[in-house]
Structure formats: structure tokens, C-alpha cells
Amino acid sequence: MPSLLAVAIDAPLRRLFDYRPPAGSPADTLEPGVRLWVPFGRRRAMGVLVERRAQSEIPAARLRSAIATIGAEPVFDRPLLELLVWAADYYRHPIGEVIAAALPGPLRTGADADATTLRWALSVAARTGGLPPLNPRAHRLREMVSALESRRDAGEAELAALSPRWRDHLRELERRGWVTELRLELPKSPATTYPVARGPELNAPQQAAVAAIGEASDRFQQFLLHGVTGSGKTEVYLRAIERIVEQGRQALVLVPEIALTPQLVARFAERFRVPLAVLHSSRTDLERLDAWRAARSGEAPVVIGTRSAVFAPLARPGLIVVDEEHDSSYKQQEGFRYSARDLALVRAQRLSIPAVLGSATPSLESLERVREGRASLLTLPERAAGARPPTVSLVDLRRHAATQGMATPSVLAVQRHLDAGGQVLLYLNRRGYAPTLFCPACGWVAPCPRCDARLTVHQRDRLLRCHHCGKEQAIPETCQQCGQPAKPVGQGTERIEETLAQLFPGVPLARIDRDAVRRRGALEETLERIRSGEVRLLVGTQMLAKGHHFPGVTLVVVLNADQGLFGIDFRASERLAQTIVQVAGRAGRAERPGEVLIQTEYPAHPLLTRLATSGYDDFAAAALEERRTAGWPPFTRIAVLRAEAARREPAHAFLERARAVVQEISAAGVEVLGPAAAPMERRGGHYRAQLLARAASHGPLQRMLADWLPSIEVLPEARRVRWSIDVDPAELF
Ligand code: ADP
Ligand code: ZN
Ligand code: ZN
């Protein structure tokens, strides 16, 4: 009889830890997925029971007992716990960290998974200064008040961090009228029938898509819903979800980071008058915990969220949707480097439910799965509301020199569309004023002292800023090498904004990039000014390319397509093509036809000519052939071992040793390349290098990694570097 507990603990170790059960709770009364307090070194840690064991490698005398369980109910059901274990194994990441990533913050520190949480906030009287001041020597009370002042509200987890006697202090403050208790409740359970607002009549391809998804409702099937922007994909999701909700089941909808806007949530909320569980990193811990509970209890039939929502607990799962499945924000780029899109498929398969991946620009991986017959293709060939697809043309920058980033044909086109009453979107994937501060006298360029990179000029903030490490410094008046005046060279969105104001005086203008919308709510305000038609010209980065509907936009100008044309990463051209097509898709979504101009110095580049003349599918077919020839995914599987250190030598020494270790393990069918320095070798003061492991398929690579990592972990060289493993990397460096 298994009498021991194998527990996952949030620590960077690729293993479980064995404990005896806590006093009074024999092992067989504890369900996997339940949380426990356990002694861990000298501290107390929260752990999750993963499995029960009959014996341990730890000598019986050294086995410690868990302290207590936290809540009677498991926080993960079996299928979800098994998915997490699978993911830890697949991505070769410490299981404790994987489990922590799947839990809302408060549950990692022992908050109750079931009860409605209590929150506390400063009382109105306290906020308006209507109370006698606290004794200056009542440090604990004052500390608690200032903790509450700095946030809207706080719960047990936050307050417990202040003092072990926090409950006493809190009661004292409540007694004196400083603090009030908040009790948050979920929306009341809806009636058994869900009143659903009516959507538009579906067109034939939409109907076919909804029918195909509906037919697969009790088995795993993956669908690729491929349709240009505005073709009605979201409408298909809504209709497929409607069926699931009517069956009393739940749908999980994943969206990219930036696309989870209030409008999207509003569109779902309007269609389904049921509690929506919204899981998003910008929500408070409390909001996320409530959403998590509503998903887990089944009270929320629709769960919508960004990357980590793929781990949302679901009482009655019926469908998983991944919108904009090509989006790179689905891949976590640090720590537990999982792909939410890929895990969504694994999860759907394990649950025997359908998964729908949607995109106007599907990833090459997904297109290849369709070609192999593993995914079913659902196509929406036309724009739903009858809008015509935009015309795309290239502006040859060698013939039409750009002044301040704008070539004459582009300027004329902007004027024409403004005159016709349209809105114009200008896309440039470079924020700041100018990408370089340059000395014409000696050729000096302001460098980042910590990276192999140049500093970007941010005129408005009067700063030079490194876009790689965040380093900031004042803009020097003169060249640091020869003392002559230095000047900004090249274009960033800030400068384009200035140029547009000069070229089109009096035309209302808005800029959308990370700098312009840093203030909370700023993005929403600007989007509203665009939607209302007040803004006529908008300039922005990547942020504009995703998810937004700008029905009034009739012209899109891509100011510089060339940055991505010669990227060294094997995904560079795919990313560029997706971005261009996505930005272009913002044009002409309503009645007015759209036009797209792409400024380039390489108008004969096959990527651009394919996109301009025959579209994304044609580009993708050619790009897949290139991948096949070069042996890149999806035709191979790769993993990257990265290392960085304050000096170059330890990083390379570690990777050399890691490479040598490969000889001693079973690595049949796996090719190891490197070590190679990153193209930008130094970033944030660290030298970076990597090894690449590649195999024809996933099996040999997984077997090799399973042997390799335990040997790497114990290398003495490993202690001198920061290293990580990235399975199915989104980027090579
Ligand atoms: P996508 O998700 O592919 O960008 P949406 O589902 O958002 O497309 O649809 C784009 C616009 O067309 C929306 O305003 C939507 O309400 C509308 N629409 C979608 N399907 C239809 C339809 N069958 N008939 C009329 N309008 C539709
Ligand atoms: Zn100089
Ligand atoms: Zn830097």
C-alpha cells in the first residue's frame, strides 16, 4: 500500500520530494492534486501532491512528515495534474515551477481554493482623512494602513506577509474604523437556459465550419480555421461555443496577450449572458482567483484568457479555441518555456474534445499538420460583411527616396485617402524617435554600455534608451568621441508622428506603441478615439497589428518591411509575412475598399512579391519547402540549451562540457550543433551562447533530453552560468 507522498515544490529542481503524510491523514485519504504544507530545508513550503508511493529512495530515518493539508479538495483534477506532469516532462522544466505557473498567485501561498475570499480595504473615513491619527508608535498598525493605501484592497495572503499577528492588527483597525471588510461574490448562477443574443446570419463557409466543429464534440479533433482578417472567425467561435454552452459544458478560449481587450470580452459577454471567467495578467490576484474558481466549479461556461489560461481548471470541458494561433505570445520565453497553443492541443486530445486554432496567417506548423492530415482545414475565403480584400502594392524606395521615412507615392496616397474621408494607419516596428544617435564628423554611434546594441533616441523623454536591457541615459549634446554635434538618424514611431504632423497639419493624429500607452487605460482611450473617427492618422508598432478592428481605415502603409527580410532566425520570414498580412488586414474592413502600400528597398524579394501578388498561402507553401530543405521545424524537432555569464569564457566552457556529455549518453538520431555565440552576444552585461539539439522527430529528442539534463545539472561548470533549456523554441537566440 502506498504510504508516502511524492510532492511537487516550487523550487528549481527537476524532481518530486517524498514525505510521510501529515499526522491524522493517512496517504490513502489524500487525493493527488491536494495542497500540503511541508518542511523544506529550514522553511515551510507549499507543495502539491502528485502521486502516492510505496517506497522512497530517501532512508526512512530521514523522511520528514508533511505538516498539514491545505483545503480538503485537490486544486487540480486528475487530467489537469497529468497534463502538468506531462508538460514538465516535455519541456524539461522543474515540476514544482510548472505547477506554480498553473496556480493563481494566492493559491501558491496557501489561500483557500473554495471559499469566497475576504478582502480588506481602507474605509471611506480613513481615505478622506476623517479619523483621528494613529499613534506614531503603533508601527504595525501604520504599516498595515500604508499597505492598504498603496492598493485598492488586500487579502489574507498580502496581509499575512506583514506580520504573524496580522489578524490582531486588522481587528484593531476594524474596531477603530480604519478598515472595512469586502466580500466579493461571483455573479449569480444563471438560469438553466442561457439567453443568447443573436448574431448575424452565418454565411455558407461559416455554417460548414460550425457544423464540422459541432460534429466532433465528443472526440479529439484539431481544426485549423483559416480566414483572412474580418472573415468571421470570431463569429464561428461564438457559434461553436454557443452549442457547447447549451450542452452545459465549458469552452476555453485562448487569445494573445494584446488581443484580450475589453471589446473582445464585451463581444463575448453580450453574446453569452453567463458568467465569463476572464484570466489575464493585468487583472488583480483577486480577480484572477475568482475567475479560476468560476472555471473550476463550472459556474463560468466560458473561460477566456491569455497564455497561462491553458491551465485553467475546467469542470466540464467541451471545446478549446486558440485565436490567432500563430501569435508568438503563446510561447513563454523565460522560466517554464511552454507553448500554450501546443499544450491546448495536448489538453484537448487528453480530454477527447475538439480544438479549434484560428488565424488569418497560420503558423507553418499548423499548415503542415493540415497537409499531413492530422488537422482539418476550415476555410473562410471571404470577408464576412461583404468587404473587399485590400489591394497590396510595393513602393520601391530605391526609385522614390524617402524623406523622414515617407516616400512620395506614400505621401500622395495618404492625402488621397484623407481627402476621401478614410483613416490611415502607418506601421513601423520601431518605437522611439530614432534608432541611432550618430556623429556625422567621425561616425560614432551611441552604444549601450551593457549590450552589443545601439541606444534608441527617445526625444520626448529626453533619453537614450536600450531596447534590449532597459538602460537609460541622458542624450549627450555632442559626440563622446570627437566633441562635434551628434544627431538622431533613422525613424522611430515618435519621429514619424512628428513628420506626419508637419506633412498633414491639423489632421488629428494618434500614436500607439509601448511608450505611448504606458499609462493604464491609455490604449483604450486612444482606440476609442480611433473608433469614433476622431483620429484620422494613426502610427504604431506591432501593437496595431493585432486583434483590433478599425473599420474606418482604408489605407495601411508599412513604412519599412526590410528589417525582417534578412533575419538569421529560421522563423524570421514567417514572422515578417504574418505581421505584414496582419497589418494589411486592418485596411478596408467595412464598406470601403482598402489599399496597402509596403515601402521596401527590395521590391524583387520573393517574400514580398509573393505576399503582394498571391498572398499568404503561397508564401507559406514556399516557406515550408525551404524549411524542409534546411531541416528546420516542423520537419525536425529542436531544443536549445542557452547559457549566459558575465564573461564569455564560462558560458562557452559550460556548453562545451554539455556537448561532451552527449558522447556518454544515448543520443541516437540527435545532432548537436554549437556552441555558438548569440548574434547579439552581450545583452544586459551578459555574454550569451547556445547549443542546438536537433532530431528528425520528437521521440529521439525527448529520449536524449531525458538523459542529458540530469548530467548537465550536476556539471561544475553549470554553477558558473545561468542556463536554460528551451524545447520547441520560438526563436533561436
Ligand atoms: P475575424 O475574427 O475573422 O476577424 P469577425 O468574426 O470579427 O472576423 O467578423 C468581422 C466582422 O464581420 C464583425 O463585425 C462581425 O460581426 C461581422 N460578421 C461576421 N460574420 C458575419 C456574417 N455571417 N454576416 C454579417 N456580418 C458578419
Ligand atoms: Zn564624432
Ligand atoms: Zn542594453
JSON list of N, CA and C in Angstrom, two decimals, residues 194-250:
[
{"chain": "A", "resi": 194, "resn": "TYR", "atom": "N", "xyz": [-29.65, 29.43, -21.26]},
{"chain": "A", "resi": 194, "resn": "TYR", "atom": "CA", "xyz": [-28.82, 30.61, -21.41]},
{"chain": "A", "resi": 194, "resn": "TYR", "atom": "C", "xyz": [-29.38, 31.50, -22.50]},
{"chain": "A", "resi": 195, "resn": "PRO", "atom": "N", "xyz": [-29.92, 32.63, -22.15]},
{"chain": "A", "resi": 195, "resn": "PRO", "atom": "CA", "xyz": [-30.39, 33.51, -23.21]},
{"chain": "A", "resi": 195, "resn": "PRO", "atom": "C", "xyz": [-29.19, 34.02, -23.99]},
{"chain": "A", "resi": 196, "resn": "VAL", "atom": "N", "xyz": [-29.22, 33.84, -25.26]},
{"chain": "A", "resi": 196, "resn": "VAL", "atom": "CA", "xyz": [-28.08, 34.20, -26.08]},
{"chain": "A", "resi": 196, "resn": "VAL", "atom": "C", "xyz": [-28.51, 35.28, -27.07]},
{"chain": "A", "resi": 197, "resn": "ALA", "atom": "N", "xyz": [-27.77, 36.38, -27.07]},
{"chain": "A", "resi": 197, "resn": "ALA", "atom": "CA", "xyz": [-28.09, 37.42, -28.03]},
{"chain": "A", "resi": 197, "resn": "ALA", "atom": "C", "xyz": [-27.83, 36.88, -29.43]},
{"chain": "A", "resi": 198, "resn": "ARG", "atom": "N", "xyz": [-28.65, 37.28, -30.36]},
{"chain": "A", "resi": 198, "resn": "ARG", "atom": "CA", "xyz": [-28.50, 36.73, -31.71]},
{"chain": "A", "resi": 198, "resn": "ARG", "atom": "C", "xyz": [-27.35, 37.39, -32.46]},
{"chain": "A", "resi": 199, "resn": "GLY", "atom": "N", "xyz": [-26.61, 36.59, -33.19]},
{"chain": "A", "resi": 199, "resn": "GLY", "atom": "CA", "xyz": [-25.55, 37.13, -34.04]},
{"chain": "A", "resi": 199, "resn": "GLY", "atom": "C", "xyz": [-26.06, 37.22, -35.46]},
{"chain": "A", "resi": 200, "resn": "PRO", "atom": "N", "xyz": [-25.20, 37.62, -36.39]},
{"chain": "A", "resi": 200, "resn": "PRO", "atom": "CA", "xyz": [-25.62, 37.69, -37.79]},
{"chain": "A", "resi": 200, "resn": "PRO", "atom": "C", "xyz": [-25.90, 36.30, -38.36]},
{"chain": "A", "resi": 201, "resn": "GLU", "atom": "N", "xyz": [-26.66, 36.26, -39.43]},
{"chain": "A", "resi": 201, "resn": "GLU", "atom": "CA", "xyz": [-26.87, 35.02, -40.19]},
{"chain": "A", "resi": 201, "resn": "GLU", "atom": "C", "xyz": [-25.51, 34.57, -40.72]},
{"chain": "A", "resi": 202, "resn": "LEU", "atom": "N", "xyz": [-25.15, 33.31, -40.48]},
{"chain": "A", "resi": 202, "resn": "LEU", "atom": "CA", "xyz": [-23.83, 32.85, -40.94]},
{"chain": "A", "resi": 202, "resn": "LEU", "atom": "C", "xyz": [-23.83, 32.62, -42.45]},
{"chain": "A", "resi": 203, "resn": "ASN", "atom": "N", "xyz": [-22.71, 32.90, -43.08]},
{"chain": "A", "resi": 203, "resn": "ASN", "atom": "CA", "xyz": [-22.60, 32.55, -44.49]},
{"chain": "A", "resi": 203, "resn": "ASN", "atom": "C", "xyz": [-22.23, 31.07, -44.62]},
{"chain": "A", "resi": 204, "resn": "ALA", "atom": "N", "xyz": [-22.23, 30.57, -45.84]},
{"chain": "A", "resi": 204, "resn": "ALA", "atom": "CA", "xyz": [-22.09, 29.12, -46.02]},
{"chain": "A", "resi": 204, "resn": "ALA", "atom": "C", "xyz": [-20.78, 28.55, -45.44]},
{"chain": "A", "resi": 205, "resn": "PRO", "atom": "N", "xyz": [-19.64, 29.17, -45.71]},
{"chain": "A", "resi": 205, "resn": "PRO", "atom": "CA", "xyz": [-18.42, 28.60, -45.13]},
{"chain": "A", "resi": 205, "resn": "PRO", "atom": "C", "xyz": [-18.42, 28.64, -43.60]},
{"chain": "A", "resi": 206, "resn": "GLN", "atom": "N", "xyz": [-19.01, 29.67, -43.03]},
{"chain": "A", "resi": 206, "resn": "GLN", "atom": "CA", "xyz": [-19.10, 29.74, -41.56]},
{"chain": "A", "resi": 206, "resn": "GLN", "atom": "C", "xyz": [-19.98, 28.61, -41.04]},
{"chain": "A", "resi": 207, "resn": "GLN", "atom": "N", "xyz": [-21.11, 28.39, -41.73]},
{"chain": "A", "resi": 207, "resn": "GLN", "atom": "CA", "xyz": [-22.01, 27.31, -41.30]},
{"chain": "A", "resi": 207, "resn": "GLN", "atom": "C", "xyz": [-21.30, 25.96, -41.37]},
{"chain": "A", "resi": 208, "resn": "ALA", "atom": "N", "xyz": [-20.56, 25.76, -42.45]},
{"chain": "A", "resi": 208, "resn": "ALA", "atom": "CA", "xyz": [-19.85, 24.49, -42.60]},
{"chain": "A", "resi": 208, "resn": "ALA", "atom": "C", "xyz": [-18.84, 24.31, -41.47]},
{"chain": "A", "resi": 209, "resn": "ALA", "atom": "N", "xyz": [-18.15, 25.39, -41.13]},
{"chain": "A", "resi": 209, "resn": "ALA", "atom": "CA", "xyz": [-17.16, 25.31, -40.06]},
{"chain": "A", "resi": 209, "resn": "ALA", "atom": "C", "xyz": [-17.82, 24.97, -38.73]},
{"chain": "A", "resi": 210, "resn": "VAL", "atom": "N", "xyz": [-18.90, 25.68, -38.42]},
{"chain": "A", "resi": 210, "resn": "VAL", "atom": "CA", "xyz": [-19.58, 25.43, -37.14]},
{"chain": "A", "resi": 210, "resn": "VAL", "atom": "C", "xyz": [-20.09, 23.99, -37.09]},
{"chain": "A", "resi": 211, "resn": "ALA", "atom": "N", "xyz": [-20.63, 23.51, -38.23]},
{"chain": "A", "resi": 211, "resn": "ALA", "atom": "CA", "xyz": [-21.15, 22.14, -38.26]},
{"chain": "A", "resi": 211, "resn": "ALA", "atom": "C", "xyz": [-20.03, 21.13, -38.04]},
{"chain": "A", "resi": 212, "resn": "ALA", "atom": "N", "xyz": [-18.90, 21.35, -38.68]},
{"chain": "A", "resi": 212, "resn": "ALA", "atom": "CA", "xyz": [-17.79, 20.39, -38.54]},
{"chain": "A", "resi": 212, "resn": "ALA", "atom": "C", "xyz": [-17.31, 20.34, -37.09]},
{"chain": "A", "resi": 213, "resn": "ILE", "atom": "N", "xyz": [-17.20, 21.49, -36.47]},
{"chain": "A", "resi": 213, "resn": "ILE", "atom": "CA", "xyz": [-16.74, 21.52, -35.07]},
{"chain": "A", "resi": 213, "resn": "ILE", "atom": "C", "xyz": [-17.77, 20.83, -34.18]},
{"chain": "A", "resi": 214, "resn": "GLY", "atom": "N", "xyz": [-19.06, 21.11, -34.46]},
{"chain": "A", "resi": 214, "resn": "GLY", "atom": "CA", "xyz": [-20.12, 20.52, -33.65]},
{"chain": "A", "resi": 214, "resn": "GLY", "atom": "C", "xyz": [-20.15, 19.00, -33.74]},
{"chain": "A", "resi": 215, "resn": "GLU", "atom": "N", "xyz": [-19.84, 18.48, -34.92]},
{"chain": "A", "resi": 215, "resn": "GLU", "atom": "CA", "xyz": [-19.84, 17.03, -35.09]},
{"chain": "A", "resi": 215, "resn": "GLU", "atom": "C", "xyz": [-18.76, 16.34, -34.28]},
{"chain": "A", "resi": 216, "resn": "ALA", "atom": "N", "xyz": [-17.70, 17.06, -34.01]},
{"chain": "A", "resi": 216, "resn": "ALA", "atom": "CA", "xyz": [-16.57, 16.45, -33.29]},
{"chain": "A", "resi": 216, "resn": "ALA", "atom": "C", "xyz": [-16.71, 16.59, -31.78]},
{"chain": "A", "resi": 217, "resn": "SER", "atom": "N", "xyz": [-17.90, 16.88, -31.29]},
{"chain": "A", "resi": 217, "resn": "SER", "atom": "CA", "xyz": [-17.97, 17.34, -29.91]},
{"chain": "A", "resi": 217, "resn": "SER", "atom": "C", "xyz": [-17.54, 16.31, -28.87]},
{"chain": "A", "resi": 218, "resn": "ASP", "atom": "N", "xyz": [-17.55, 15.03, -29.21]},
{"chain": "A", "resi": 218, "resn": "ASP", "atom": "CA", "xyz": [-17.17, 14.06, -28.19]},
{"chain": "A", "resi": 218, "resn": "ASP", "atom": "C", "xyz": [-15.88, 13.33, -28.47]},
{"chain": "A", "resi": 219, "resn": "ARG", "atom": "N", "xyz": [-15.08, 13.90, -29.33]},
{"chain": "A", "resi": 219, "resn": "ARG", "atom": "CA", "xyz": [-13.79, 13.26, -29.57]},
{"chain": "A", "resi": 219, "resn": "ARG", "atom": "C", "xyz": [-12.77, 14.34, -29.88]},
{"chain": "A", "resi": 220, "resn": "PHE", "atom": "N", "xyz": [-11.51, 13.94, -29.81]},
{"chain": "A", "resi": 220, "resn": "PHE", "atom": "CA", "xyz": [-10.48, 14.92, -30.15]},
{"chain": "A", "resi": 220, "resn": "PHE", "atom": "C", "xyz": [-10.40, 15.09, -31.65]},
{"chain": "A", "resi": 221, "resn": "GLN", "atom": "N", "xyz": [-10.47, 16.31, -32.08]},
{"chain": "A", "resi": 221, "resn": "GLN", "atom": "CA", "xyz": [-10.16, 16.59, -33.48]},
{"chain": "A", "resi": 221, "resn": "GLN", "atom": "C", "xyz": [-9.60, 18.00, -33.51]},
{"chain": "A", "resi": 222, "resn": "GLN", "atom": "N", "xyz": [-8.52, 18.20, -34.25]},
{"chain": "A", "resi": 222, "resn": "GLN", "atom": "CA", "xyz": [-8.00, 19.56, -34.34]},
{"chain": "A", "resi": 222, "resn": "GLN", "atom": "C", "xyz": [-8.41, 20.20, -35.65]},
{"chain": "A", "resi": 223, "resn": "PHE", "atom": "N", "xyz": [-8.86, 21.44, -35.55]},
{"chain": "A", "resi": 223, "resn": "PHE", "atom": "CA", "xyz": [-9.29, 22.19, -36.71]},
{"chain": "A", "resi": 223, "resn": "PHE", "atom": "C", "xyz": [-8.39, 23.40, -36.87]},
{"chain": "A", "resi": 224, "resn": "LEU", "atom": "N", "xyz": [-8.05, 23.70, -38.10]},
{"chain": "A", "resi": 224, "resn": "LEU", "atom": "CA", "xyz": [-7.40, 24.97, -38.38]},
{"chain": "A", "resi": 224, "resn": "LEU", "atom": "C", "xyz": [-8.42, 25.83, -39.11]},
{"chain": "A", "resi": 225, "resn": "LEU", "atom": "N", "xyz": [-8.85, 26.89, -38.44]},
{"chain": "A", "resi": 225, "resn": "LEU", "atom": "CA", "xyz": [-9.81, 27.80, -39.04]},
{"chain": "A", "resi": 225, "resn": "LEU", "atom": "C", "xyz": [-9.02, 28.93, -39.68]},
{"chain": "A", "resi": 226, "resn": "HIS", "atom": "N", "xyz": [-8.95, 28.87, -40.99]},
{"chain": "A", "resi": 226, "resn": "HIS", "atom": "CA", "xyz": [-8.09, 29.79, -41.72]},
{"chain": "A", "resi": 226, "resn": "HIS", "atom": "C", "xyz": [-8.97, 30.76, -42.50]},
{"chain": "A", "resi": 227, "resn": "GLY", "atom": "N", "xyz": [-8.89, 32.02, -42.13]},
{"chain": "A", "resi": 227, "resn": "GLY", "atom": "CA", "xyz": [-9.69, 33.01, -42.84]},
{"chain": "A", "resi": 227, "resn": "GLY", "atom": "C", "xyz": [-9.06, 34.36, -42.68]},
{"chain": "A", "resi": 228, "resn": "VAL", "atom": "N", "xyz": [-9.12, 35.15, -43.72]},
{"chain": "A", "resi": 228, "resn": "VAL", "atom": "CA", "xyz": [-8.50, 36.48, -43.64]},
{"chain": "A", "resi": 228, "resn": "VAL", "atom": "C", "xyz": [-9.13, 37.26, -42.50]},
{"chain": "A", "resi": 229, "resn": "THR", "atom": "N", "xyz": [-8.43, 38.32, -42.11]},
{"chain": "A", "resi": 229, "resn": "THR", "atom": "CA", "xyz": [-8.95, 39.18, -41.06]},
{"chain": "A", "resi": 229, "resn": "THR", "atom": "C", "xyz": [-10.32, 39.70, -41.49]},
{"chain": "A", "resi": 230, "resn": "GLY", "atom": "N", "xyz": [-11.28, 39.58, -40.61]},
{"chain": "A", "resi": 230, "resn": "GLY", "atom": "CA", "xyz": [-12.61, 40.08, -40.94]},
{"chain": "A", "resi": 230, "resn": "GLY", "atom": "C", "xyz": [-13.49, 39.06, -41.66]},
{"chain": "A", "resi": 231, "resn": "SER", "atom": "N", "xyz": [-13.00, 37.82, -41.77]},
{"chain": "A", "resi": 231, "resn": "SER", "atom": "CA", "xyz": [-13.80, 36.83, -42.49]},
{"chain": "A", "resi": 231, "resn": "SER", "atom": "C", "xyz": [-14.84, 36.18, -41.59]},
{"chain": "A", "resi": 232, "resn": "GLY", "atom": "N", "xyz": [-14.83, 36.52, -40.31]},
{"chain": "A", "resi": 232, "resn": "GLY", "atom": "CA", "xyz": [-15.86, 36.00, -39.44]},
{"chain": "A", "resi": 232, "resn": "GLY", "atom": "C", "xyz": [-15.43, 34.80, -38.60]},
{"chain": "A", "resi": 233, "resn": "LYS", "atom": "N", "xyz": [-14.15, 34.71, -38.30]},
{"chain": "A", "resi": 233, "resn": "LYS", "atom": "CA", "xyz": [-13.66, 33.61, -37.46]},
{"chain": "A", "resi": 233, "resn": "LYS", "atom": "C", "xyz": [-14.25, 33.70, -36.05]},
{"chain": "A", "resi": 234, "resn": "THR", "atom": "N", "xyz": [-14.22, 34.92, -35.50]},
{"chain": "A", "resi": 234, "resn": "THR", "atom": "CA", "xyz": [-14.73, 35.07, -34.14]},
{"chain": "A", "resi": 234, "resn": "THR", "atom": "C", "xyz": [-16.20, 34.65, -34.08]},
{"chain": "A", "resi": 235, "resn": "GLU", "atom": "N", "xyz": [-16.92, 34.98, -35.15]},
{"chain": "A", "resi": 235, "resn": "GLU", "atom": "CA", "xyz": [-18.33, 34.58, -35.22]},
{"chain": "A", "resi": 235, "resn": "GLU", "atom": "C", "xyz": [-18.46, 33.05, -35.19]},
{"chain": "A", "resi": 236, "resn": "VAL", "atom": "N", "xyz": [-17.54, 32.37, -35.85]},
{"chain": "A", "resi": 236, "resn": "VAL", "atom": "CA", "xyz": [-17.56, 30.90, -35.82]},
{"chain": "A", "resi": 236, "resn": "VAL", "atom": "C", "xyz": [-17.28, 30.39, -34.41]},
{"chain": "A", "resi": 237, "resn": "TYR", "atom": "N", "xyz": [-16.29, 30.98, -33.74]},
{"chain": "A", "resi": 237, "resn": "TYR", "atom": "CA", "xyz": [-16.03, 30.55, -32.36]},
{"chain": "A", "resi": 237, "resn": "TYR", "atom": "C", "xyz": [-17.29, 30.73, -31.52]},
{"chain": "A", "resi": 238, "resn": "LEU", "atom": "N", "xyz": [-17.90, 31.92, -31.66]},
{"chain": "A", "resi": 238, "resn": "LEU", "atom": "CA", "xyz": [-19.06, 32.23, -30.82]},
{"chain": "A", "resi": 238, "resn": "LEU", "atom": "C", "xyz": [-20.17, 31.19, -31.03]},
{"chain": "A", "resi": 239, "resn": "ARG", "atom": "N", "xyz": [-20.40, 30.83, -32.29]},
{"chain": "A", "resi": 239, "resn": "ARG", "atom": "CA", "xyz": [-21.46, 29.89, -32.58]},
{"chain": "A", "resi": 239, "resn": "ARG", "atom": "C", "xyz": [-21.12, 28.48, -32.10]},
{"chain": "A", "resi": 240, "resn": "ALA", "atom": "N", "xyz": [-19.85, 28.09, -32.25]},
{"chain": "A", "resi": 240, "resn": "ALA", "atom": "CA", "xyz": [-19.45, 26.76, -31.77]},
{"chain": "A", "resi": 240, "resn": "ALA", "atom": "C", "xyz": [-19.54, 26.71, -30.25]},
{"chain": "A", "resi": 241, "resn": "ILE", "atom": "N", "xyz": [-19.18, 27.81, -29.61]},
{"chain": "A", "resi": 241, "resn": "ILE", "atom": "CA", "xyz": [-19.23, 27.87, -28.15]},
{"chain": "A", "resi": 241, "resn": "ILE", "atom": "C", "xyz": [-20.68, 27.82, -27.66]},
{"chain": "A", "resi": 242, "resn": "GLU", "atom": "N", "xyz": [-21.54, 28.50, -28.42]},
{"chain": "A", "resi": 242, "resn": "GLU", "atom": "CA", "xyz": [-22.96, 28.51, -28.07]},
{"chain": "A", "resi": 242, "resn": "GLU", "atom": "C", "xyz": [-23.49, 27.08, -27.88]},
{"chain": "A", "resi": 243, "resn": "ARG", "atom": "N", "xyz": [-23.12, 26.22, -28.82]},
{"chain": "A", "resi": 243, "resn": "ARG", "atom": "CA", "xyz": [-23.57, 24.83, -28.73]},
{"chain": "A", "resi": 243, "resn": "ARG", "atom": "C", "xyz": [-23.04, 24.15, -27.48]},
{"chain": "A", "resi": 244, "resn": "ILE", "atom": "N", "xyz": [-21.76, 24.43, -27.20]},
{"chain": "A", "resi": 244, "resn": "ILE", "atom": "CA", "xyz": [-21.14, 23.81, -26.03]},
{"chain": "A", "resi": 244, "resn": "ILE", "atom": "C", "xyz": [-21.85, 24.27, -24.76]},
{"chain": "A", "resi": 245, "resn": "VAL", "atom": "N", "xyz": [-22.13, 25.58, -24.70]},
{"chain": "A", "resi": 245, "resn": "VAL", "atom": "CA", "xyz": [-22.80, 26.13, -23.52]},
{"chain": "A", "resi": 245, "resn": "VAL", "atom": "C", "xyz": [-24.18, 25.52, -23.37]},
{"chain": "A", "resi": 246, "resn": "GLU", "atom": "N", "xyz": [-24.87, 25.35, -24.48]},
{"chain": "A", "resi": 246, "resn": "GLU", "atom": "CA", "xyz": [-26.21, 24.75, -24.43]},
{"chain": "A", "resi": 246, "resn": "GLU", "atom": "C", "xyz": [-26.18, 23.32, -23.90]},
{"chain": "A", "resi": 247, "resn": "GLN", "atom": "N", "xyz": [-25.06, 22.64, -24.16]},
{"chain": "A", "resi": 247, "resn": "GLN", "atom": "CA", "xyz": [-24.92, 21.27, -23.65]},
{"chain": "A", "resi": 247, "resn": "GLN", "atom": "C", "xyz": [-24.51, 21.25, -22.18]},
{"chain": "A", "resi": 248, "resn": "GLY", "atom": "N", "xyz": [-24.37, 22.45, -21.58]},
{"chain": "A", "resi": 248, "resn": "GLY", "atom": "CA", "xyz": [-23.95, 22.51, -20.18]},
{"chain": "A", "resi": 248, "resn": "GLY", "atom": "C", "xyz": [-22.47, 22.28, -20.00]},
{"chain": "A", "resi": 249, "resn": "ARG", "atom": "N", "xyz": [-21.71, 22.43, -21.08]},
{"chain": "A", "resi": 249, "resn": "ARG", "atom": "CA", "xyz": [-20.26, 22.23, -20.97]},
{"chain": "A", "resi": 249, "resn": "ARG", "atom": "C", "xyz": [-19.54, 23.57, -21.06]},
{"chain": "A", "resi": 250, "resn": "GLN", "atom": "N", "xyz": [-18.22, 23.50, -20.92]},
{"chain": "A", "resi": 250, "resn": "GLN", "atom": "CA", "xyz": [-17.43, 24.74, -20.90]},
{"chain": "A", "resi": 250, "resn": "GLN", "atom": "C", "xyz": [-16.53, 24.84, -22.12]}
]
